[in-house]
């Protein structure tokens, strides 16, 4: 009987060990951050991402650690990946804005004031929340239109009509927010972040000679096609384009 209890106790400890280790890794990364050791904090969170997989909270903590060093390239990359996993993460979005503002090229996100307003509204709810709003508003519109068709008094018809138009408008807004979130995710997965302090950009795919301009760490670029022979074609938000060394840029898309 004593042997059975010992075996059961050993099995319980064995099953709890991974949870204990995970807590230690997370605590270590946060403890290093609290102590101001940004380098070890980033290393700890990188290790946890490799062991536990991609999670928005881990990428956010990693971004903060890199941002404090400061390493703008890795910080912006981690913020972007956090937002791909959780688009409504307001702290990551604000951190990304501050990190972009600190880059030497200062290109930002390239969005207009309308894009900023769209972001503010679209990420008030997660994607699932906007889907529920869109479906509910659509059902409400159908019910109110039926009520409008069956109403006999002018006042009832007018009230049903205005409410139906309001439901239809809400449905259209919700669908626009859904498309906005899908578009941002698709756009992010076709961009990369420069990781070197200085990145020459060439007019031709052959790396060498005089560059047409240079970029700096942390700048986001659109990836135009696949990398070939160690070079990658990029397009900037201001329309400039060219070729850079493939090693200088890291895609935002998670492997």
mmCIF file of C-alpha atoms in Angstrom:
data_model
loop_
_atom_site.group_PDB
_atom_site.id
_atom_site.type_symbol
_atom_site.label_atom_id
_atom_site.label_comp_id
_atom_site.label_asym_id
_atom_site.label_seq_id
_atom_site.Cartn_x
_atom_site.Cartn_y
_atom_site.Cartn_z
ATOM 1 C CA UNK A 1 0.000 0.000 0.000
ATOM 2 C CA UNK A 2 2.851 2.371 0.870
ATOM 3 C CA UNK A 3 4.505 1.621 -2.468
ATOM 4 C CA UNK A 4 1.312 2.488 -4.367
ATOM 5 C CA UNK A 5 1.112 5.837 -2.540
ATOM 6 C CA UNK A 6 4.722 6.622 -3.407
ATOM 7 C CA UNK A 7 4.110 5.814 -7.067
ATOM 8 C CA UNK A 8 0.972 8.007 -7.118
ATOM 9 C CA UNK A 9 2.872 10.874 -5.465
ATOM 10 C CA UNK A 10 5.695 10.566 -7.996
ATOM 11 C CA UNK A 11 3.218 10.647 -10.907
ATOM 12 C CA UNK A 12 1.551 13.785 -9.528
ATOM 13 C CA UNK A 13 4.893 15.546 -9.120
ATOM 14 C CA UNK A 14 5.920 14.494 -12.628
ATOM 15 C CA UNK A 15 2.730 15.957 -14.130
ATOM 16 C CA UNK A 16 3.066 19.210 -12.181
ATOM 17 C CA UNK A 17 6.723 19.737 -13.101
ATOM 18 C CA UNK A 18 6.063 21.368 -16.551
ATOM 19 C CA UNK A 19 3.659 23.862 -14.951
ATOM 20 C CA UNK A 20 6.221 24.760 -12.302
ATOM 21 C CA UNK A 21 8.947 25.219 -14.913
ATOM 22 C CA UNK A 22 6.704 27.411 -17.065
ATOM 23 C CA UNK A 23 5.949 29.635 -14.117
ATOM 24 C CA UNK A 24 9.668 29.918 -13.345
ATOM 25 C CA UNK A 25 10.504 30.929 -16.921
ATOM 26 C CA UNK A 26 7.774 33.567 -16.994
ATOM 27 C CA UNK A 27 8.706 34.907 -13.567
ATOM 28 C CA UNK A 28 12.363 35.069 -14.589
ATOM 29 C CA UNK A 29 11.600 37.122 -17.702
ATOM 30 C CA UNK A 30 9.421 39.538 -15.733
ATOM 31 C CA UNK A 31 11.889 39.675 -12.845
ATOM 32 C CA UNK A 32 14.727 40.603 -15.191
ATOM 33 C CA UNK A 33 12.502 43.300 -16.669
ATOM 34 C CA UNK A 34 11.642 44.683 -13.220
ATOM 35 C CA UNK A 35 15.360 44.750 -12.352
ATOM 36 C CA UNK A 36 16.149 46.684 -15.522
ATOM 37 C CA UNK A 37 18.100 43.846 -17.143
ATOM 38 C CA UNK A 38 16.444 44.245 -20.547
ATOM 39 C CA UNK A 39 18.830 41.903 -22.377
ATOM 40 C CA UNK A 40 18.228 38.897 -20.115
ATOM 41 C CA UNK A 41 14.530 39.706 -20.003
ATOM 42 C CA UNK A 42 14.330 39.557 -23.805
ATOM 43 C CA UNK A 43 16.323 36.318 -23.864
ATOM 44 C CA UNK A 44 13.948 34.750 -21.323
ATOM 45 C CA UNK A 45 10.841 35.727 -23.267
ATOM 46 C CA UNK A 46 12.399 34.515 -26.540
ATOM 47 C CA UNK A 47 13.039 31.160 -24.873
ATOM 48 C CA UNK A 48 9.488 30.974 -23.583
ATOM 49 C CA UNK A 49 8.072 31.696 -27.051
ATOM 50 C CA UNK A 50 10.160 28.873 -28.498
ATOM 51 C CA UNK A 51 9.008 26.482 -25.772
ATOM 52 C CA UNK A 52 5.335 27.475 -25.463
ATOM 53 C CA UNK A 53 4.588 28.800 -28.931
ATOM 54 C CA UNK A 54 3.382 32.164 -30.199
ATOM 55 C CA UNK A 55 1.198 34.100 -27.755
ATOM 56 C CA UNK A 56 0.266 37.758 -27.808
ATOM 57 C CA UNK A 57 1.199 38.409 -24.167
ATOM 58 C CA UNK A 58 4.651 36.891 -24.637
ATOM 59 C CA UNK A 59 5.321 38.947 -27.760
ATOM 60 C CA UNK A 60 4.164 42.085 -25.951
ATOM 61 C CA UNK A 61 6.544 41.441 -23.047
ATOM 62 C CA UNK A 62 9.326 40.680 -25.519
ATOM 63 C CA UNK A 63 8.635 43.936 -27.372
ATOM 64 C CA UNK A 64 8.816 45.926 -24.134
ATOM 65 C CA UNK A 65 12.158 44.370 -23.236
ATOM 66 C CA UNK A 66 13.629 45.162 -26.665
ATOM 67 C CA UNK A 67 12.109 48.650 -26.671
ATOM 68 C CA UNK A 68 13.870 49.484 -23.400
ATOM 69 C CA UNK A 69 17.341 48.466 -24.670
ATOM 70 C CA UNK A 70 16.546 50.093 -27.200
ATOM 71 C CA UNK A 71 16.535 47.707 -30.157
ATOM 72 C CA UNK A 72 13.860 49.172 -32.390
ATOM 73 C CA UNK A 73 13.916 46.458 -35.057
ATOM 74 C CA UNK A 74 13.189 43.500 -32.752
ATOM 75 C CA UNK A 75 10.803 45.640 -30.668
ATOM 76 C CA UNK A 76 8.681 46.667 -33.666
ATOM 77 C CA UNK A 77 8.705 43.095 -34.983
ATOM 78 C CA UNK A 78 7.449 41.775 -31.630
ATOM 79 C CA UNK A 79 4.764 44.475 -31.386
ATOM 80 C CA UNK A 80 3.587 43.631 -34.914
ATOM 81 C CA UNK A 81 3.412 39.913 -34.156
ATOM 82 C CA UNK A 82 1.512 40.611 -30.954
ATOM 83 C CA UNK A 83 -1.071 42.585 -32.951
ATOM 84 C CA UNK A 84 -1.359 39.847 -35.564
ATOM 85 C CA UNK A 85 -2.301 37.450 -32.760
ATOM 86 C CA UNK A 86 -4.445 39.957 -30.835
ATOM 87 C CA UNK A 87 -5.449 43.009 -32.906
ATOM 88 C CA UNK A 88 -7.311 44.601 -29.959
ATOM 89 C CA UNK A 89 -4.169 44.783 -27.773
ATOM 90 C CA UNK A 90 -4.240 48.550 -27.178
ATOM 91 C CA UNK A 91 -0.971 48.668 -25.210
ATOM 92 C CA UNK A 92 0.887 46.914 -28.023
ATOM 93 C CA UNK A 93 -0.615 49.319 -30.571
ATOM 94 C CA UNK A 94 0.507 52.312 -28.520
ATOM 95 C CA UNK A 95 3.961 50.791 -28.028
ATOM 96 C CA UNK A 96 4.234 50.211 -31.772
ATOM 97 C CA UNK A 97 3.308 53.841 -32.450
ATOM 98 C CA UNK A 98 6.008 55.093 -30.075
ATOM 99 C CA UNK A 99 8.626 52.712 -31.478
ATOM 100 C CA UNK A 100 7.864 53.757 -35.059
ATOM 101 C CA UNK A 101 8.128 57.415 -34.081
ATOM 102 C CA UNK A 102 11.627 56.726 -32.737
ATOM 103 C CA UNK A 103 12.926 55.173 -35.972
ATOM 104 C CA UNK A 104 15.388 57.215 -37.981
ATOM 105 C CA UNK A 105 13.401 56.986 -41.218
ATOM 106 C CA UNK A 106 10.185 58.023 -39.468
ATOM 107 C CA UNK A 107 7.885 56.424 -42.031
ATOM 108 C CA UNK A 108 5.328 55.256 -39.470
ATOM 109 C CA UNK A 109 2.406 53.171 -40.627
ATOM 110 C CA UNK A 110 1.668 55.306 -43.663
ATOM 111 C CA UNK A 111 -1.979 55.668 -42.726
ATOM 112 C CA UNK A 112 -4.027 58.843 -42.979
ATOM 113 C CA UNK A 113 -6.139 60.323 -40.206
ATOM 114 C CA UNK A 114 -9.046 58.244 -41.533
ATOM 115 C CA UNK A 115 -6.938 55.085 -41.158
ATOM 116 C CA UNK A 116 -6.162 56.051 -37.561
ATOM 117 C CA UNK A 117 -9.843 56.666 -36.858
ATOM 118 C CA UNK A 118 -10.693 53.342 -38.467
ATOM 119 C CA UNK A 119 -8.132 51.559 -36.289
ATOM 120 C CA UNK A 120 -9.509 53.220 -33.158
ATOM 121 C CA UNK A 121 -13.052 52.099 -33.918
ATOM 122 C CA UNK A 122 -12.270 48.685 -35.421
ATOM 123 C CA UNK A 123 -10.301 47.459 -32.427
ATOM 124 C CA UNK A 124 -12.856 48.435 -29.814
ATOM 125 C CA UNK A 125 -14.154 44.881 -30.264
ATOM 126 C CA UNK A 126 -12.454 41.633 -31.274
ATOM 127 C CA UNK A 127 -13.342 40.112 -34.626
ATOM 128 C CA UNK A 128 -15.843 37.714 -33.046
ATOM 129 C CA UNK A 129 -17.574 40.642 -31.348
ATOM 130 C CA UNK A 130 -18.057 42.528 -34.628
ATOM 131 C CA UNK A 131 -19.411 39.365 -36.254
ATOM 132 C CA UNK A 132 -22.038 39.072 -33.504
ATOM 133 C CA UNK A 133 -22.954 42.755 -33.941
ATOM 134 C CA UNK A 134 -23.241 42.363 -37.729
ATOM 135 C CA UNK A 135 -25.466 39.280 -37.493
ATOM 136 C CA UNK A 136 -27.663 40.776 -34.773
ATOM 137 C CA UNK A 137 -28.103 44.017 -36.707
ATOM 138 C CA UNK A 138 -28.940 42.107 -39.886
ATOM 139 C CA UNK A 139 -31.586 40.028 -38.112
ATOM 140 C CA UNK A 140 -32.951 43.199 -36.533
ATOM 141 C CA UNK A 141 -33.168 44.851 -39.950
ATOM 142 C CA UNK A 142 -35.180 41.904 -41.347
ATOM 143 C CA UNK A 143 -37.567 41.897 -38.378
ATOM 144 C CA UNK A 144 -38.081 45.663 -38.568
ATOM 145 C CA UNK A 145 -38.700 45.575 -42.321
ATOM 146 C CA UNK A 146 -41.358 42.902 -41.778
ATOM 147 C CA UNK A 147 -42.840 45.096 -39.064
ATOM 148 C CA UNK A 148 -42.769 48.056 -41.476
ATOM 149 C CA UNK A 149 -44.583 46.057 -44.159
ATOM 150 C CA UNK A 150 -47.284 44.909 -41.749
ATOM 151 C CA UNK A 151 -47.760 48.157 -39.850
ATOM 152 C CA UNK A 152 -51.001 49.996 -40.563
ATOM 153 C CA UNK A 153 -50.578 53.362 -38.927
ATOM 154 C CA UNK A 154 -48.284 55.986 -40.459
ATOM 155 C CA UNK A 155 -46.502 56.551 -37.157
ATOM 156 C CA UNK A 156 -45.759 52.833 -36.738
ATOM 157 C CA UNK A 157 -44.522 52.564 -40.303
ATOM 158 C CA UNK A 158 -42.251 55.574 -39.879
ATOM 159 C CA UNK A 159 -40.810 54.284 -36.610
ATOM 160 C CA UNK A 160 -40.200 50.797 -38.046
ATOM 161 C CA UNK A 161 -38.573 52.276 -41.140
ATOM 162 C CA UNK A 162 -36.154 54.520 -39.223
ATOM 163 C CA UNK A 163 -35.219 51.725 -36.831
ATOM 164 C CA UNK A 164 -34.682 49.378 -39.788
ATOM 165 C CA UNK A 165 -32.381 51.916 -41.451
ATOM 166 C CA UNK A 166 -30.466 52.274 -38.185
ATOM 167 C CA UNK A 167 -30.032 48.499 -37.944
ATOM 168 C CA UNK A 168 -28.906 48.357 -41.556
ATOM 169 C CA UNK A 169 -26.378 51.135 -40.932
ATOM 170 C CA UNK A 170 -25.026 49.333 -37.869
ATOM 171 C CA UNK A 171 -24.755 46.121 -39.902
ATOM 172 C CA UNK A 172 -22.771 47.921 -42.608
ATOM 173 C CA UNK A 173 -20.449 49.532 -40.047
ATOM 174 C CA UNK A 174 -19.837 46.180 -38.340
ATOM 175 C CA UNK A 175 -19.023 44.545 -41.677
ATOM 176 C CA UNK A 176 -16.635 47.401 -42.472
ATOM 177 C CA UNK A 177 -14.859 46.816 -39.144
ATOM 178 C CA UNK A 178 -14.597 43.083 -39.909
ATOM 179 C CA UNK A 179 -13.034 43.841 -43.298
ATOM 180 C CA UNK A 180 -10.718 46.380 -41.663
ATOM 181 C CA UNK A 181 -9.346 43.778 -39.254
ATOM 182 C CA UNK A 182 -8.954 41.180 -42.000
ATOM 183 C CA UNK A 183 -7.171 43.731 -44.192
ATOM 184 C CA UNK A 184 -4.732 44.691 -41.428
ATOM 185 C CA UNK A 185 -3.853 41.073 -40.740
ATOM 186 C CA UNK A 186 -3.370 40.306 -44.442
ATOM 187 C CA UNK A 187 -1.295 43.459 -44.885
ATOM 188 C CA UNK A 188 0.883 42.681 -41.864
ATOM 189 C CA UNK A 189 1.618 39.187 -43.156
ATOM 190 C CA UNK A 190 3.074 40.707 -46.342
ATOM 191 C CA UNK A 191 5.419 43.092 -44.533
ATOM 192 C CA UNK A 192 8.770 42.793 -42.861
ATOM 193 C CA UNK A 193 10.896 44.846 -40.453
ATOM 194 C CA UNK A 194 14.487 45.930 -41.083
ATOM 195 C CA UNK A 195 16.796 44.519 -38.417
ATOM 196 C CA UNK A 196 20.120 46.144 -39.326
ATOM 197 C CA UNK A 197 21.192 49.629 -38.285
ATOM 198 C CA UNK A 198 21.830 50.691 -41.903
ATOM 199 C CA UNK A 199 20.352 48.947 -44.957
ATOM 200 C CA UNK A 200 21.427 50.036 -48.469
ATOM 201 C CA UNK A 201 18.692 49.807 -51.113
ATOM 202 C CA UNK A 202 19.722 49.076 -54.704
ATOM 203 C CA UNK A 203 17.951 49.645 -57.982
ATOM 204 C CA UNK A 204 18.895 46.216 -59.359
ATOM 205 C CA UNK A 205 18.801 42.790 -57.685
ATOM 206 C CA UNK A 206 22.599 42.610 -57.791
ATOM 207 C CA UNK A 207 23.896 43.857 -54.444
ATOM 208 C CA UNK A 208 26.841 46.159 -54.975
ATOM 209 C CA UNK A 209 27.768 49.577 -56.224
ATOM 210 C CA UNK A 210 26.102 52.749 -55.056
ATOM 211 C CA UNK A 211 22.688 52.396 -53.395
ATOM 212 C CA UNK A 212 19.816 54.599 -54.536
ATOM 213 C CA UNK A 213 19.008 55.331 -50.872
ATOM 214 C CA UNK A 214 19.498 53.830 -47.417
ATOM 215 C CA UNK A 215 17.072 52.744 -44.725
ATOM 216 C CA UNK A 216 17.518 52.122 -41.030
ATOM 217 C CA UNK A 217 16.553 49.683 -38.316
ATOM 218 C CA UNK A 218 12.873 49.376 -37.477
ATOM 219 C CA UNK A 219 11.455 50.551 -40.806
ATOM 220 C CA UNK A 220 8.563 48.425 -42.106
ATOM 221 C CA UNK A 221 8.528 47.428 -45.790
ATOM 222 C CA UNK A 222 6.197 45.484 -48.036
ATOM 223 C CA UNK A 223 7.731 42.275 -49.358
ATOM 224 C CA UNK A 224 7.316 42.148 -53.137
ATOM 225 C CA UNK A 225 7.549 38.456 -53.993
ATOM 226 C CA UNK A 226 9.871 35.815 -52.621
ATOM 227 C CA UNK A 227 13.539 36.346 -51.849
ATOM 228 C CA UNK A 228 15.885 35.022 -54.531
ATOM 229 C CA UNK A 229 19.655 34.615 -54.496
ATOM 230 C CA UNK A 230 19.959 36.389 -51.160
ATOM 231 C CA UNK A 231 18.064 39.536 -52.191
ATOM 232 C CA UNK A 232 14.527 40.730 -51.505
ATOM 233 C CA UNK A 233 12.499 43.297 -53.410
ATOM 234 C CA UNK A 234 10.756 45.781 -51.109
ATOM 235 C CA UNK A 235 8.205 48.563 -51.475
ATOM 236 C CA UNK A 236 7.931 51.390 -48.949
ATOM 237 C CA UNK A 237 4.729 53.086 -47.869
ATOM 238 C CA UNK A 238 5.814 56.251 -49.689
ATOM 239 C CA UNK A 239 6.096 54.354 -52.988
ATOM 240 C CA UNK A 240 9.871 53.961 -53.150
ATOM 241 C CA UNK A 241 11.123 50.502 -54.018
ATOM 242 C CA UNK A 242 14.304 48.586 -54.568
ATOM 243 C CA UNK A 243 16.348 45.555 -53.578
ATOM 244 C CA UNK A 244 18.004 44.773 -50.254
ATOM 245 C CA UNK A 245 19.932 41.880 -48.753
ATOM 246 C CA UNK A 246 17.476 39.218 -47.608
ATOM 247 C CA UNK A 247 19.275 38.909 -44.257
ATOM 248 C CA UNK A 248 18.507 42.543 -43.431
ATOM 249 C CA UNK A 249 14.746 42.047 -43.089
ATOM 250 C CA UNK A 250 12.573 39.693 -41.033
ATOM 251 C CA UNK A 251 8.988 38.933 -42.126
ATOM 252 C CA UNK A 252 6.226 39.681 -39.636
ATOM 253 C CA UNK A 253 4.437 36.455 -40.584
ATOM 254 C CA UNK A 254 4.814 33.805 -37.893
ATOM 255 C CA UNK A 255 6.486 30.589 -38.981
#
